[in-house]
Coordinates of C-alpha atoms in Angstrom, one line a residue:
X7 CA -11.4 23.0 18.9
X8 CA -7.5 21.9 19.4
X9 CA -5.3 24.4 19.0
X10 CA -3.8 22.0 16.3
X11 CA -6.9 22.1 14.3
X12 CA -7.3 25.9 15.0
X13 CA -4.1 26.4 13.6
X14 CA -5.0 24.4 10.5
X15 CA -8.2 26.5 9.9
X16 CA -6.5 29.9 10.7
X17 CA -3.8 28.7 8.0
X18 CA -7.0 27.9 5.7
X19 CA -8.2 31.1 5.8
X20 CA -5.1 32.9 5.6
X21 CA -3.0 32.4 3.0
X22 CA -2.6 28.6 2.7
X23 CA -4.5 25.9 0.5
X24 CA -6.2 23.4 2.5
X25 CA -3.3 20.9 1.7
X26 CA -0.7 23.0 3.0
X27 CA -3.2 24.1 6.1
X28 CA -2.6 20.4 7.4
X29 CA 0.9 20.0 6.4
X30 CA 1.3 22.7 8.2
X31 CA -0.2 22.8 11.3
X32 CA 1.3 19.1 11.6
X33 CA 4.8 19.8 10.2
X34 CA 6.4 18.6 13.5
X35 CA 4.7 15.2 13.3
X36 CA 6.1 15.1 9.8
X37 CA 9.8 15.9 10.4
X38 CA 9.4 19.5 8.3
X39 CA 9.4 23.0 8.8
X40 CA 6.5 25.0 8.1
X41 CA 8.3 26.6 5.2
X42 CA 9.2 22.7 3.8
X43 CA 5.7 22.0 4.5
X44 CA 4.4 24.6 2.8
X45 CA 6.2 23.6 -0.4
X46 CA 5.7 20.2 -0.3
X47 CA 2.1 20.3 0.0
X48 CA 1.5 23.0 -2.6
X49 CA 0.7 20.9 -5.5
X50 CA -2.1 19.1 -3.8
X51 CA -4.9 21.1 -3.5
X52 CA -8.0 22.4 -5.6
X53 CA -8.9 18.5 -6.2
X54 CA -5.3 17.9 -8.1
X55 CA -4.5 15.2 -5.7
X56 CA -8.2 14.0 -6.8
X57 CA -8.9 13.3 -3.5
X58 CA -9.5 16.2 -1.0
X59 CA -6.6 18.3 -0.5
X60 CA -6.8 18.2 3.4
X61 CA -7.2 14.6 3.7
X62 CA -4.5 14.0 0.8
X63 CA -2.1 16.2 3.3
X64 CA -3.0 14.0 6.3
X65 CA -2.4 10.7 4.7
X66 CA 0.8 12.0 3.9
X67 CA 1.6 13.1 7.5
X68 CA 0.7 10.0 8.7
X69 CA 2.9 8.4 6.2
X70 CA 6.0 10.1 7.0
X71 CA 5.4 9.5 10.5
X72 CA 4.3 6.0 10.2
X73 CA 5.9 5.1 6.8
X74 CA 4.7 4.7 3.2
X75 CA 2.7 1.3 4.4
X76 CA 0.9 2.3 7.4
X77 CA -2.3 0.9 7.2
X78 CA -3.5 4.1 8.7
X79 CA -3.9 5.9 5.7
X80 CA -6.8 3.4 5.0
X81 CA -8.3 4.2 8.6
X82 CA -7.9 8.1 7.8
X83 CA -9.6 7.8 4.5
X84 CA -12.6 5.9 6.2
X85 CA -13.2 8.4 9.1
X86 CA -12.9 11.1 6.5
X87 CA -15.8 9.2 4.4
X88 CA -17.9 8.8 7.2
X89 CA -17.7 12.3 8.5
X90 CA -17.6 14.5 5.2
X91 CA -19.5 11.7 2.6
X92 CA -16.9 11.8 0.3
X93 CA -13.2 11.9 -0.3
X94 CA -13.1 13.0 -3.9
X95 CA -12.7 16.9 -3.5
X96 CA -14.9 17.1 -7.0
X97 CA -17.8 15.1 -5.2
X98 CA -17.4 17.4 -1.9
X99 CA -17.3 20.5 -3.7
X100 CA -20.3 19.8 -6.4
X101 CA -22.4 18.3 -3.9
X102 CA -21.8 20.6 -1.8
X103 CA -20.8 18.5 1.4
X104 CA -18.8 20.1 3.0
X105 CA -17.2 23.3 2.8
X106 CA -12.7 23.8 2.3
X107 CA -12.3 25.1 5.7
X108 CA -14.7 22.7 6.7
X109 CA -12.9 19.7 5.4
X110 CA -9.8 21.2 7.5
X111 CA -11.3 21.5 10.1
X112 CA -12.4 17.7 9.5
X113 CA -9.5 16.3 8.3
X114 CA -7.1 18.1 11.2
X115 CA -9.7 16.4 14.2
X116 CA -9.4 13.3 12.3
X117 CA -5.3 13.5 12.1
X118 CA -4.8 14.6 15.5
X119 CA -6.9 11.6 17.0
X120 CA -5.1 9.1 15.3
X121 CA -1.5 10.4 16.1
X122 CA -2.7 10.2 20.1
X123 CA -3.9 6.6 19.4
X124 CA -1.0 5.3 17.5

């Protein structure tokens, strides 16, 4: 594990919801603080962003990295699918796919693989 994507879990189990575990840990590829990360990503998890929180909070590092169109989001949301079996957190969670830290841990892996491709 990356120390990225550790830092993302520790987050996650600390005091941090999954979507402000990735915002986080990836707050320098975003142009943020931690503490502007933090806040930014706050309303996103527990499924409100319907999608999981973690992979909500990547696509939106990617965007303000790559900008609001990257086609990346689309390429994030597929690896995510493919790895997990969902995206919708409500799916993950009642199916029992995957766990929060889990989906991260995922989601983090995911993210930092694409930002050393592109």
């Amino acid at each position: 594990m990356s120390p990225k994507v550790a830092q993302a879990v520790d987050f996650m189990n600390g005091s941090y919801s999954c979507s402000q575990s990735i915002m986080c840990a990836f707050c320098d590829e975003a142009g943020m603080t931690q503490d502007a990360a933090a806040k930014f990503a706050a309303p996103y998890s527990g499924g409100k962003a319907i999608k999981c929180g973690a992979l909500y909070a990547g696509e939106l590092v990617l965007k303000a990295k790559f900008g609001a169109d990257t086609p990346l989001v689309g390429e994030i949301d597929k690896k995510f699918q493919d790895k997990v079996g969902a995206m919708n957190c409500r799916d993950i969670r009642s199916k029992r796919l995957r766990p929060c830290v889990g989906c991260v841990e995922d989601a983090a892996t995911i993210l930092e693989d694409m930002l050393k491709t592109h």
